JSON list of C-alpha atoms in Angstrom, two decimals:
[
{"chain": "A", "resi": 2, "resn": "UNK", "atom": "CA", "xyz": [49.09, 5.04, -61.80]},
{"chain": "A", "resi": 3, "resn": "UNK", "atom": "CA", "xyz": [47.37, 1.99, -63.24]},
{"chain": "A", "resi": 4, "resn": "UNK", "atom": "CA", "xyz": [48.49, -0.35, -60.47]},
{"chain": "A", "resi": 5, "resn": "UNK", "atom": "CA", "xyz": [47.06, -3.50, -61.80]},
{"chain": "A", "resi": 6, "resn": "UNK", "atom": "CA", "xyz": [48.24, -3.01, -64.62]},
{"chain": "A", "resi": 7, "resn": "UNK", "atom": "CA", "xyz": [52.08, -2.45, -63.42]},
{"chain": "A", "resi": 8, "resn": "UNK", "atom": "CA", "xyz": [51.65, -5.60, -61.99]},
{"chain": "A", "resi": 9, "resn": "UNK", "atom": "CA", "xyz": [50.60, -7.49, -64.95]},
{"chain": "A", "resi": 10, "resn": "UNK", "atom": "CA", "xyz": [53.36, -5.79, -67.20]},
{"chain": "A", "resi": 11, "resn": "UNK", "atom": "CA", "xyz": [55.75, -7.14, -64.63]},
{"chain": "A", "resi": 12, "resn": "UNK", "atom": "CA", "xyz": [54.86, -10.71, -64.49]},
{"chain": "A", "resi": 13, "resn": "UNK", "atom": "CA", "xyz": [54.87, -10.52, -68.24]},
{"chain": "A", "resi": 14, "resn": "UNK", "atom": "CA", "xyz": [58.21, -9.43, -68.31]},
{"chain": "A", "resi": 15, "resn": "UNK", "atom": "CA", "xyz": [59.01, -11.97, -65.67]},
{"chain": "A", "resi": 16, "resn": "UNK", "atom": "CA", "xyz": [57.53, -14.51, -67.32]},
{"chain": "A", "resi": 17, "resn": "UNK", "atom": "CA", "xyz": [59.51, -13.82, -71.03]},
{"chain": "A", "resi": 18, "resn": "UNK", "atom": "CA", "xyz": [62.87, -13.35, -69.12]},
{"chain": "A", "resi": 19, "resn": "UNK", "atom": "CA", "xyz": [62.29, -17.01, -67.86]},
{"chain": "A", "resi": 20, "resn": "UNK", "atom": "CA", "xyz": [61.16, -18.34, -71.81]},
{"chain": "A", "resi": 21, "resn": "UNK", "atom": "CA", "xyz": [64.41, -16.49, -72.65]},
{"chain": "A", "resi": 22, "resn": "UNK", "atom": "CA", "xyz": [66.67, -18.66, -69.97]},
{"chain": "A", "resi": 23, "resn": "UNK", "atom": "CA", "xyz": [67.21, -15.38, -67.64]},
{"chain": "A", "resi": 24, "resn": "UNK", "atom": "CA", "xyz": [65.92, -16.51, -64.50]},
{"chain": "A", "resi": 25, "resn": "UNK", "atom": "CA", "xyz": [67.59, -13.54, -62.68]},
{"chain": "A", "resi": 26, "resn": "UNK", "atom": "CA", "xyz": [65.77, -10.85, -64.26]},
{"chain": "A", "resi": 27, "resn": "UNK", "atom": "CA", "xyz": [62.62, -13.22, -64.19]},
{"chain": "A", "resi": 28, "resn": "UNK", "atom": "CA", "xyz": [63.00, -13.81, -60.36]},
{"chain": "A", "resi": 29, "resn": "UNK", "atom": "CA", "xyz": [63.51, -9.74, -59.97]},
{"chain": "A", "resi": 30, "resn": "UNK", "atom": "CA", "xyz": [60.28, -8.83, -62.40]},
{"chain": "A", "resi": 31, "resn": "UNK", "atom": "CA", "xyz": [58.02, -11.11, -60.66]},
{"chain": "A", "resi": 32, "resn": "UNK", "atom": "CA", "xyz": [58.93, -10.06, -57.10]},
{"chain": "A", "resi": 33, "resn": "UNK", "atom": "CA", "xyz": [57.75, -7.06, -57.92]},
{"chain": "A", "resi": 34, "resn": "UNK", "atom": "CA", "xyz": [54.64, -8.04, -59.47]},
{"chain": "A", "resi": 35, "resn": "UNK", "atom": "CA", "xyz": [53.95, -9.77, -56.38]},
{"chain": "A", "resi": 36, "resn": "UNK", "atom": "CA", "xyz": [53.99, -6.57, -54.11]},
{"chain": "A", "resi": 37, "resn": "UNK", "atom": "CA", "xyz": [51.92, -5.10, -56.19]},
{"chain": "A", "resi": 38, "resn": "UNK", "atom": "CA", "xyz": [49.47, -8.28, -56.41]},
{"chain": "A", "resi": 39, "resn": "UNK", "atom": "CA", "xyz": [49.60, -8.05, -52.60]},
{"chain": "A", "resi": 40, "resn": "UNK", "atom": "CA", "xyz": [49.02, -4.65, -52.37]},
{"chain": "A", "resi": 41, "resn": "UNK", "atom": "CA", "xyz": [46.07, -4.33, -54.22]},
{"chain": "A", "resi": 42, "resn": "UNK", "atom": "CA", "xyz": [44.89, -8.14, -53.54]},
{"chain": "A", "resi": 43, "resn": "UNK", "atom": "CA", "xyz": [45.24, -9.45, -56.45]},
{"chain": "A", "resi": 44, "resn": "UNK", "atom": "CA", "xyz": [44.65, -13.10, -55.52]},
{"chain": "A", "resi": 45, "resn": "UNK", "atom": "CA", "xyz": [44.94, -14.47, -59.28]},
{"chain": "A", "resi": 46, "resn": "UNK", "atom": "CA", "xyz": [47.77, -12.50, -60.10]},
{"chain": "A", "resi": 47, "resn": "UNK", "atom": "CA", "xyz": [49.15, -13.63, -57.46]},
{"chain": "A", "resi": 48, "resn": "UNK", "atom": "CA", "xyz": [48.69, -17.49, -58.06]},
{"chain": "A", "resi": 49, "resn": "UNK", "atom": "CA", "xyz": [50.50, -17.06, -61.55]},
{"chain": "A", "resi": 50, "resn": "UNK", "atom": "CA", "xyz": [53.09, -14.93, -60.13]},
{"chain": "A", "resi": 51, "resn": "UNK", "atom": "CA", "xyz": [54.14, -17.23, -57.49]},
{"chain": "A", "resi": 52, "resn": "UNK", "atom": "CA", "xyz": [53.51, -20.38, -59.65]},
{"chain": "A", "resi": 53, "resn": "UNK", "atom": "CA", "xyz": [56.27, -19.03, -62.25]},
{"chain": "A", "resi": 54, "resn": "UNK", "atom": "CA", "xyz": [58.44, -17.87, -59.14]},
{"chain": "A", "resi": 55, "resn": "UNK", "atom": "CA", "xyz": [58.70, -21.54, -58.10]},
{"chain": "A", "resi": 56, "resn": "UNK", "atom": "CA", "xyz": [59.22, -22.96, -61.70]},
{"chain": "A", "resi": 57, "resn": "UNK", "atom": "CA", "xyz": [62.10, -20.14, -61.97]},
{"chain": "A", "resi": 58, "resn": "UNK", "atom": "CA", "xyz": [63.85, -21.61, -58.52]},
{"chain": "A", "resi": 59, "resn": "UNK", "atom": "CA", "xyz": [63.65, -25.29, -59.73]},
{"chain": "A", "resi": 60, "resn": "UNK", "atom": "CA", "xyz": [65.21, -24.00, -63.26]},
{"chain": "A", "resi": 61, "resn": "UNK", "atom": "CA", "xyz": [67.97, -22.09, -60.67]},
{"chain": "A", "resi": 62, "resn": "UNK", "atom": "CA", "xyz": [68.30, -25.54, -58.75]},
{"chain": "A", "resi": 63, "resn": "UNK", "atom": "CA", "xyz": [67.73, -23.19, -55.68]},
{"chain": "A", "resi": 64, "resn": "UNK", "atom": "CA", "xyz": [64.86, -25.72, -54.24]},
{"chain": "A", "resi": 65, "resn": "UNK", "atom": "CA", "xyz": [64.93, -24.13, -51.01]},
{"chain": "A", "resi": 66, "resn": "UNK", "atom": "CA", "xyz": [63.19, -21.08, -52.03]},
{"chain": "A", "resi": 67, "resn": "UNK", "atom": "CA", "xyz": [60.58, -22.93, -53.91]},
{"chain": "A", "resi": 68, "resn": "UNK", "atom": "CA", "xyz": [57.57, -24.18, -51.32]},
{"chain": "A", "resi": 69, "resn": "UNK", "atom": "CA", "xyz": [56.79, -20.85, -49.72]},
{"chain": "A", "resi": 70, "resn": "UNK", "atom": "CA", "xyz": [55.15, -20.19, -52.78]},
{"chain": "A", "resi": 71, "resn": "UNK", "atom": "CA", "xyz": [53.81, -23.43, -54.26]},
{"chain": "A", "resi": 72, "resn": "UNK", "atom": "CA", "xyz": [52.27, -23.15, -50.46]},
{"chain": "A", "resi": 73, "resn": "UNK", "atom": "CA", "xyz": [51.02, -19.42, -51.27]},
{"chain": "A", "resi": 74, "resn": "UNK", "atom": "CA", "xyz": [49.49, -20.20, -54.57]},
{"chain": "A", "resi": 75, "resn": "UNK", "atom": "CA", "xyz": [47.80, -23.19, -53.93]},
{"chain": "A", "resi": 76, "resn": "UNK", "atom": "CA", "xyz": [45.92, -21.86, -51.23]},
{"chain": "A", "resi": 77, "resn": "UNK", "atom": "CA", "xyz": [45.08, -18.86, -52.51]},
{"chain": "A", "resi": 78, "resn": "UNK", "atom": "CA", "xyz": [44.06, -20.97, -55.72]},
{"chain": "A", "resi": 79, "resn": "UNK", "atom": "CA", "xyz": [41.11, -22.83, -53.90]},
{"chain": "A", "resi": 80, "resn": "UNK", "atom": "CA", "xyz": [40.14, -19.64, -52.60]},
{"chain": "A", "resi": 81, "resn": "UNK", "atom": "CA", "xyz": [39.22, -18.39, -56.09]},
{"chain": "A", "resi": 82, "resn": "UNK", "atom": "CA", "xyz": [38.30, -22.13, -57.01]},
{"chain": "A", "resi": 83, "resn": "UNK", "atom": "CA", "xyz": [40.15, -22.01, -60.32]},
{"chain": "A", "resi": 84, "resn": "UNK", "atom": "CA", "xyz": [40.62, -25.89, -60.69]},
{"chain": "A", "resi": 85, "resn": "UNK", "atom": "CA", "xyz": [42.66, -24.96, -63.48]},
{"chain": "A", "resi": 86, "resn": "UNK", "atom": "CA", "xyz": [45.25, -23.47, -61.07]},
{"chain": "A", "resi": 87, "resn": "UNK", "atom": "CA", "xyz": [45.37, -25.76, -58.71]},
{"chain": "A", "resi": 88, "resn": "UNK", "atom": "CA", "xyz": [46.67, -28.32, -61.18]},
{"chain": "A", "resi": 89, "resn": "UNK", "atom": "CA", "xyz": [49.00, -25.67, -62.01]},
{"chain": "A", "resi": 90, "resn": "UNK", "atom": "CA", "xyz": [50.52, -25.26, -58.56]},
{"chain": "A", "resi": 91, "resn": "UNK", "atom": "CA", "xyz": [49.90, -29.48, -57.69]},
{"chain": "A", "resi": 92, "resn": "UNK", "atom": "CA", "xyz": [51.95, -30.11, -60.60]},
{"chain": "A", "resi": 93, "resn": "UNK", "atom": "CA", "xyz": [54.91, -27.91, -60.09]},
{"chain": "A", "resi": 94, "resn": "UNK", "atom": "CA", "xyz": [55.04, -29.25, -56.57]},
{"chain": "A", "resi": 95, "resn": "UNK", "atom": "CA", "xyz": [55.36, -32.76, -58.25]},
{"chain": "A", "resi": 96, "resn": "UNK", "atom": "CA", "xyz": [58.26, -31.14, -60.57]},
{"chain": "A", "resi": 97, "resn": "UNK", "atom": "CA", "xyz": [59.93, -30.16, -57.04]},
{"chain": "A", "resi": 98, "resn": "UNK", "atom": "CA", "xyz": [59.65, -32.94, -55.24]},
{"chain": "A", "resi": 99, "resn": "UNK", "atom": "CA", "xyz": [61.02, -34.96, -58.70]},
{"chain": "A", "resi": 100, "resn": "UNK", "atom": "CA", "xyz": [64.03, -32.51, -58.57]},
{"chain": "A", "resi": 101, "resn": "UNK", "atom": "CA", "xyz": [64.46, -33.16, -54.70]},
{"chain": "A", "resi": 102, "resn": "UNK", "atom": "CA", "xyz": [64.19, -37.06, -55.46]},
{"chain": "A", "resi": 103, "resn": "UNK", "atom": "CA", "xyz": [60.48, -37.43, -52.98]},
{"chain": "A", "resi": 104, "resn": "UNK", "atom": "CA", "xyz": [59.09, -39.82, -56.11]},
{"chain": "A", "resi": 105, "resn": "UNK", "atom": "CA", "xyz": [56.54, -40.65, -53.81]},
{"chain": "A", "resi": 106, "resn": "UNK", "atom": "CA", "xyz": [54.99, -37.59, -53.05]},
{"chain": "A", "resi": 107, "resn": "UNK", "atom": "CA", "xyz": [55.52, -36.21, -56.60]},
{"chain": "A", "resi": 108, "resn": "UNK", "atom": "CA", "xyz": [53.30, -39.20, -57.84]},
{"chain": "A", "resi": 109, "resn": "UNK", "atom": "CA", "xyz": [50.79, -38.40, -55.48]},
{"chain": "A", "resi": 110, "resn": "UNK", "atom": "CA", "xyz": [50.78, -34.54, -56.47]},
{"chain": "A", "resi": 111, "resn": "UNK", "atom": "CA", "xyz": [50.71, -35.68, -60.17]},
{"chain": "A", "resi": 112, "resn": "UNK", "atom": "CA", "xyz": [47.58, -37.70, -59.62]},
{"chain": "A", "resi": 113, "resn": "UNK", "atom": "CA", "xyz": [45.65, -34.80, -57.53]},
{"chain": "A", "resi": 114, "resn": "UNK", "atom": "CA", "xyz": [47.35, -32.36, -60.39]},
{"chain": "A", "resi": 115, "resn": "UNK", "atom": "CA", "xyz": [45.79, -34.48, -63.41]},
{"chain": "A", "resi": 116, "resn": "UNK", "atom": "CA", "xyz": [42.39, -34.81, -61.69]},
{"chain": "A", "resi": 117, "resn": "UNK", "atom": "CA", "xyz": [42.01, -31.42, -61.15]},
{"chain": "A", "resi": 118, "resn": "UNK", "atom": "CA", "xyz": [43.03, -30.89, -64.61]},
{"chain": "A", "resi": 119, "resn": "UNK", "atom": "CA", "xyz": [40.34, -33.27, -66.27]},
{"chain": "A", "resi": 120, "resn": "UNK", "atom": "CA", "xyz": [37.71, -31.58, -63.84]},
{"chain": "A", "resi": 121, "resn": "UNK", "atom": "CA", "xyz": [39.09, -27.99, -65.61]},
{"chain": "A", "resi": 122, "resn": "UNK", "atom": "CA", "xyz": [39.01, -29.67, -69.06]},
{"chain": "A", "resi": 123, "resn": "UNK", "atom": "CA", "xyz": [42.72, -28.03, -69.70]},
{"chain": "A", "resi": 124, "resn": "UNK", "atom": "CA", "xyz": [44.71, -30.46, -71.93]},
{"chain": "A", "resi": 125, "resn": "UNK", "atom": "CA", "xyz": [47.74, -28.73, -71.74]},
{"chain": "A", "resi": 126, "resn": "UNK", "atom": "CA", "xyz": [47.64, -28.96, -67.90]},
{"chain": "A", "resi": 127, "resn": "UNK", "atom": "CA", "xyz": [46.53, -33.09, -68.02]},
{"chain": "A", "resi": 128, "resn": "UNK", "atom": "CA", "xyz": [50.04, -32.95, -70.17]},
{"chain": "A", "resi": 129, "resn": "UNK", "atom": "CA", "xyz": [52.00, -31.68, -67.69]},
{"chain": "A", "resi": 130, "resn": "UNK", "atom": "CA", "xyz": [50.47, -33.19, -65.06]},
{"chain": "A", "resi": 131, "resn": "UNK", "atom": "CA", "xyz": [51.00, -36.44, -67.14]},
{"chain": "A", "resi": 132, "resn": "UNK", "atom": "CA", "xyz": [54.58, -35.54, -67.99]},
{"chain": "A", "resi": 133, "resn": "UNK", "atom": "CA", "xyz": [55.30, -35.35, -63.67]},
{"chain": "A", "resi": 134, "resn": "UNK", "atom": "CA", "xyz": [53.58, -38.29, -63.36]},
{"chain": "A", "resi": 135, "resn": "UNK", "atom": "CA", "xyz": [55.59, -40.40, -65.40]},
{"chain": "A", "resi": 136, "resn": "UNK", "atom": "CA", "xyz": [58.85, -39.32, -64.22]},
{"chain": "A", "resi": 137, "resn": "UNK", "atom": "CA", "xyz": [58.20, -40.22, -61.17]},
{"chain": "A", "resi": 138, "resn": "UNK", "atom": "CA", "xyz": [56.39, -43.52, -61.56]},
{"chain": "A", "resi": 139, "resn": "UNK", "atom": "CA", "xyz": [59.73, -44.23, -63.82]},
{"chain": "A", "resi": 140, "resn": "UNK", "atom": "CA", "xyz": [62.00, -43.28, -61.10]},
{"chain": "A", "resi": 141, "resn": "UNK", "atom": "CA", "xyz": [60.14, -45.98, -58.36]},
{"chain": "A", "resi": 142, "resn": "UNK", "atom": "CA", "xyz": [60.31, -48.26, -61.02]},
{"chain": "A", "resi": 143, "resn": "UNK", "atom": "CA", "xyz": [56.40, -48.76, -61.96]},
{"chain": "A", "resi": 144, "resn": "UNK", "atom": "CA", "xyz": [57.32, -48.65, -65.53]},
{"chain": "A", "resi": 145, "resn": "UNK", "atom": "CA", "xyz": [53.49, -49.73, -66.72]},
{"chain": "A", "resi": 146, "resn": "UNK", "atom": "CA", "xyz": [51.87, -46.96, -64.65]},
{"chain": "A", "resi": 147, "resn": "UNK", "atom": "CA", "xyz": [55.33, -45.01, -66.33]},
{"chain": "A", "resi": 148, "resn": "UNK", "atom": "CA", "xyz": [54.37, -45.94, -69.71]},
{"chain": "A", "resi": 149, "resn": "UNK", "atom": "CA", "xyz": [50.41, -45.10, -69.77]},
{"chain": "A", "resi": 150, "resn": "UNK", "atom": "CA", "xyz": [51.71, -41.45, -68.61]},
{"chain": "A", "resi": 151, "resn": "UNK", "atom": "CA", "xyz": [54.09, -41.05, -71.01]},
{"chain": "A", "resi": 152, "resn": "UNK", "atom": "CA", "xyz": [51.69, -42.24, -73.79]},
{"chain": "A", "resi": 153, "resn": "UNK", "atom": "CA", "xyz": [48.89, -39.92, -72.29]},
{"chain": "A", "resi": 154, "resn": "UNK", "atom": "CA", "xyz": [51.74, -36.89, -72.57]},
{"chain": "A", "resi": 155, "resn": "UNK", "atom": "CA", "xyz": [52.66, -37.58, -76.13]},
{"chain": "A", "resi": 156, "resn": "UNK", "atom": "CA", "xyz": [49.21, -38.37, -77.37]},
{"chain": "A", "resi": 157, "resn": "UNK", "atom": "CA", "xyz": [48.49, -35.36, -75.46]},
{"chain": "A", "resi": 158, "resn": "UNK", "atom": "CA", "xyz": [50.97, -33.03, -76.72]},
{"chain": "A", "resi": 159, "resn": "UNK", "atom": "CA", "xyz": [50.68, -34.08, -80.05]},
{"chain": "A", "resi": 160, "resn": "UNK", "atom": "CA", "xyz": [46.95, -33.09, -80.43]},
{"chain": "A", "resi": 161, "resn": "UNK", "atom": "CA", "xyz": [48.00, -29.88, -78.99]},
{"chain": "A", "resi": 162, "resn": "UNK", "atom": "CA", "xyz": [51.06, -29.47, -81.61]},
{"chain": "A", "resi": 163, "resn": "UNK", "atom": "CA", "xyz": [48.43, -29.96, -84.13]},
{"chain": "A", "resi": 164, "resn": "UNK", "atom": "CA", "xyz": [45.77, -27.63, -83.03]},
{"chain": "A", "resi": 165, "resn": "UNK", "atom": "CA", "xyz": [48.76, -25.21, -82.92]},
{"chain": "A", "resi": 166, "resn": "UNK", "atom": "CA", "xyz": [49.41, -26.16, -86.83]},
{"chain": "A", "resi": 167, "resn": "UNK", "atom": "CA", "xyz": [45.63, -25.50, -87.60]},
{"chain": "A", "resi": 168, "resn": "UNK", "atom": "CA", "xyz": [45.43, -22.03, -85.56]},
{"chain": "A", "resi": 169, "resn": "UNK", "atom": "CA", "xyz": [48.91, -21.60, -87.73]},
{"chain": "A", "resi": 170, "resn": "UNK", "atom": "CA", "xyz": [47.14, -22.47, -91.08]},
{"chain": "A", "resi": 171, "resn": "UNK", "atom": "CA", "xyz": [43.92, -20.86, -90.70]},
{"chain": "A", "resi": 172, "resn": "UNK", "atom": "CA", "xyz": [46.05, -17.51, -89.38]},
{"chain": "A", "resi": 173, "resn": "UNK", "atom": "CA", "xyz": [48.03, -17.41, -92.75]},
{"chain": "A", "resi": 174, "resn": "UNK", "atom": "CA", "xyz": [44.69, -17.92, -94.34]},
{"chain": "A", "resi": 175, "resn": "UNK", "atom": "CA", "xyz": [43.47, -15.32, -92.73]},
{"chain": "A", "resi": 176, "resn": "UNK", "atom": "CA", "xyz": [46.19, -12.96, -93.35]},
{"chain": "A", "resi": 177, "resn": "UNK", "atom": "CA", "xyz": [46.38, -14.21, -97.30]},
{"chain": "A", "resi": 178, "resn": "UNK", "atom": "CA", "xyz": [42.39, -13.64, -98.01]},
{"chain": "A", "resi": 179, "resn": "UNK", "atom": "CA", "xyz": [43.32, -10.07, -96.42]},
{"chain": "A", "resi": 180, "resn": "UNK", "atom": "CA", "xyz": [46.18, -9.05, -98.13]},
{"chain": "A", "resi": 181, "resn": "UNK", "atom": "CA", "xyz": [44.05, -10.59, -101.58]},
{"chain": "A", "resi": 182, "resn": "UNK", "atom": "CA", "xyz": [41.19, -8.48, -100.61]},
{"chain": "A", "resi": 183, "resn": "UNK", "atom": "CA", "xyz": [43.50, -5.16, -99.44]},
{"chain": "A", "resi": 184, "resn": "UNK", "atom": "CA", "xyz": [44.79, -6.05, -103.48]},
{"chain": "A", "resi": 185, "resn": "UNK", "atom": "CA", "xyz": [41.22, -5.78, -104.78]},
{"chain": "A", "resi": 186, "resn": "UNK", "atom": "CA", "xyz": [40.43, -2.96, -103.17]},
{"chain": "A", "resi": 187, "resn": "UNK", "atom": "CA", "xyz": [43.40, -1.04, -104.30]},
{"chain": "A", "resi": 188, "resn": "UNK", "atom": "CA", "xyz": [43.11, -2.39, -107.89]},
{"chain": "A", "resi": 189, "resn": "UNK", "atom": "CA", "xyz": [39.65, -0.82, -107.83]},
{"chain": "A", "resi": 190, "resn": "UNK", "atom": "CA", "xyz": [40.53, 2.55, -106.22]},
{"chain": "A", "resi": 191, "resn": "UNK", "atom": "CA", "xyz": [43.41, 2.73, -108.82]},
{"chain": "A", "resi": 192, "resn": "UNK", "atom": "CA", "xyz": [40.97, 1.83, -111.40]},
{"chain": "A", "resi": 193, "resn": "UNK", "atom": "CA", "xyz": [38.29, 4.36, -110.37]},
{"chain": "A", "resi": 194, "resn": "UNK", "atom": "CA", "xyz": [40.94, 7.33, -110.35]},
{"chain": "A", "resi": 195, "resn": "UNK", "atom": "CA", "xyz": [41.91, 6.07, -114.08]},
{"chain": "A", "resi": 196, "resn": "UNK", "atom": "CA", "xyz": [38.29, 6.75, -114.90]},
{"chain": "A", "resi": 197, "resn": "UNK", "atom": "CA", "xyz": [37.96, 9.76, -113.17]},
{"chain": "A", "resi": 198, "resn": "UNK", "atom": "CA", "xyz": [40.98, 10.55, -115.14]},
{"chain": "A", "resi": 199, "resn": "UNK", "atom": "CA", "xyz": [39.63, 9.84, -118.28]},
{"chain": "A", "resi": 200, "resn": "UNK", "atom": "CA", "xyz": [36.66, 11.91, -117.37]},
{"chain": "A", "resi": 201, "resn": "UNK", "atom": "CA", "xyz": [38.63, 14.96, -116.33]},
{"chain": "A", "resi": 202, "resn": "UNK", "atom": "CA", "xyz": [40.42, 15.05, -119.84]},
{"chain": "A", "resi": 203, "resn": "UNK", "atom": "CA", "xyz": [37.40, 14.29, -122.29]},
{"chain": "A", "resi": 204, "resn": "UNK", "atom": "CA", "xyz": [36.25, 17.10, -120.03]},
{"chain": "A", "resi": 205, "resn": "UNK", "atom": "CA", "xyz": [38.82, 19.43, -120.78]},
{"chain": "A", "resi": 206, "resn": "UNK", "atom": "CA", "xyz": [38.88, 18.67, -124.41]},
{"chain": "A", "resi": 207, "resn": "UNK", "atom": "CA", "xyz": [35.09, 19.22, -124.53]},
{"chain": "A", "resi": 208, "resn": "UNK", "atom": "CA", "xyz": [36.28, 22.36, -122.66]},
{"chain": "A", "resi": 209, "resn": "UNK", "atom": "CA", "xyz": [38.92, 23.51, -125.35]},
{"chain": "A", "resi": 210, "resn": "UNK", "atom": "CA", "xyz": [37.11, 22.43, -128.22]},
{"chain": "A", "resi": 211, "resn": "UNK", "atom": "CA", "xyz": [33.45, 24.42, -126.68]},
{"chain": "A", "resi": 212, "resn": "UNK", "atom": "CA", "xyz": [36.66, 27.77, -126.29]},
{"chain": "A", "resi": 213, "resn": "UNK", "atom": "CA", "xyz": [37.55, 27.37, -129.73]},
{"chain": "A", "resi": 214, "resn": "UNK", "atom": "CA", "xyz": [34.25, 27.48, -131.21]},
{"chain": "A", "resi": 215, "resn": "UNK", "atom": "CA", "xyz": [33.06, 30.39, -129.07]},
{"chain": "A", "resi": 216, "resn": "UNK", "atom": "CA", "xyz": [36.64, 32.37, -130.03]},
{"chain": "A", "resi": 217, "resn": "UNK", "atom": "CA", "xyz": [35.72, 31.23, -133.98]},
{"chain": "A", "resi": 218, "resn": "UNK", "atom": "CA", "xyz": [32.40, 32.52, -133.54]},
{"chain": "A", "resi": 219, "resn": "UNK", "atom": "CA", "xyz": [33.04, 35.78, -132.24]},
{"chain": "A", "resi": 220, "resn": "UNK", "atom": "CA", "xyz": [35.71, 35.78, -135.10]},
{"chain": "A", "resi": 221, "resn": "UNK", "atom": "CA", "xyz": [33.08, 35.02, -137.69]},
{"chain": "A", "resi": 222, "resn": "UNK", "atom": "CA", "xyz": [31.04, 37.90, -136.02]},
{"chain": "A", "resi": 223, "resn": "UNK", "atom": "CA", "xyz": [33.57, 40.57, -135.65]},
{"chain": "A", "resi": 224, "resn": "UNK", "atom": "CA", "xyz": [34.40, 39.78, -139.37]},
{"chain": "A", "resi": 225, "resn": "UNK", "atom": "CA", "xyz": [30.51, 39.90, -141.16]},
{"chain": "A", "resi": 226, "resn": "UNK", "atom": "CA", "xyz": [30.46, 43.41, -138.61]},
{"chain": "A", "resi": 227, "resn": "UNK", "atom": "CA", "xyz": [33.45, 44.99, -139.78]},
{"chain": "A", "resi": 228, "resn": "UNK", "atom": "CA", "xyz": [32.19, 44.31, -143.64]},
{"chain": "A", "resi": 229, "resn": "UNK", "atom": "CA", "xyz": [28.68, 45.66, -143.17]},
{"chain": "A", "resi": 230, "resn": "UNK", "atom": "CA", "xyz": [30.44, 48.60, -142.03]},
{"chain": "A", "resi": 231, "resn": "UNK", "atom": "CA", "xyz": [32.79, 48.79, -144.89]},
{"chain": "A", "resi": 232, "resn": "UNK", "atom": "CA", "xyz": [29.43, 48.64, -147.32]}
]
């Protein structure tokens, strides 16, 4: 009955459907999540949701679906204020109005997106807001203003590539000083049950060797008794 989190379990799906090129079954996931956004007014949820939404229609090439909600999102993303969102939503509607061949306006919504971005201090959104920008500055033929983007989006993406590497790294570290240490710990637990081993046994001789002379002695006794009696 967890309504919220339905939602987000749907727009999760929704969103791996799209990584994995099914945009039908991405489309149909996030629908729902947005019902459920609405219902419960779920005004971030429903930012993402219709931000994806859009991306998924300009992947299907079915661009007249696609402003109703880059217009939803971006308004309800100044409502929260989330400046990271709003370069989200500014820079998809620069990747629609690139695939709809309005270079114009997707420069200008490539220049609001990456100022919004800076202000969020999200470098993967001043890449894609970069990435926009020079495909459209390309396609009006300002190839200097093309080439600064472009240089900004690989430096960009680059730095991001390799902060990806280091998380990498530092992960398999991570997972190599735990698997050394899981090791020790069994070496040690191994090596505590050979000693308690050990223990057990010179026990048990001490036990069978303590039997023996108590069994010898009574022996020795029952034999000195038996001659006195004789005598």
């Amino acid at each position: 009955g967890d309504k919220r989190g339905i939602a987000n379990s749907y727009y999760e799906l929704g969103s791996l459907y799209r990584l994995q090129h099914d945009s039908v079954k991405a489309a149909e996931y996030l629908e729902r999540a947005r019902k459920i956004q609405e219902t419960i007014g779920d005004k971030r949820g429903l930012v993402l949701s219709n931000s994806i939404l859009a991306e998924t229609y300009i992947d299907r090439n079915e661009l007249g679906k696609v402003l109703p909600y880059l217009q939803e999102g971006l308004s309800l993303a100044k409502e929260i204020r989330s400046n990271e969102l709003i370069s989200e939503l500014l820079t998809k509607y620069a990747r629609y109005y690139n695939a709809v061949g309005d270079f114009s306006s997707a420069l200008e919504f490539a220049k609001q997106a990456r100022l919004f971005a800076e202000v969020s201090g999200n470098a993967e959104c001043v890449r894609n807001a970069a990435e926009q920008h020079y495909v459209a500055a390309a396609r009006l033929g300002r190839f200097r203003d093309a080439f600064e983007s472009h240089r900004l989006f690989v430096s960009i993406s680059d730095s991001l590539q390799n902060e990806k590497n280091n998380r990498l790294v530092l992960s398999r570290e991570f997972a190599f000083k735990e698997e050394r240490a899981r090791i020790e710990q069994e070496k040690k637990e191994l090596q505590f049950l050979a000693a308690a081993e050990r223990q057990r046994r010179i026990l048990y001789s001490l036990a069978a060797v303590a039997s023996a002379l108590v069994v010898d002695s009574l022996l020795i006794y029952f034999s000195y008794r038996q001659k006195q009696e004789a005598n």
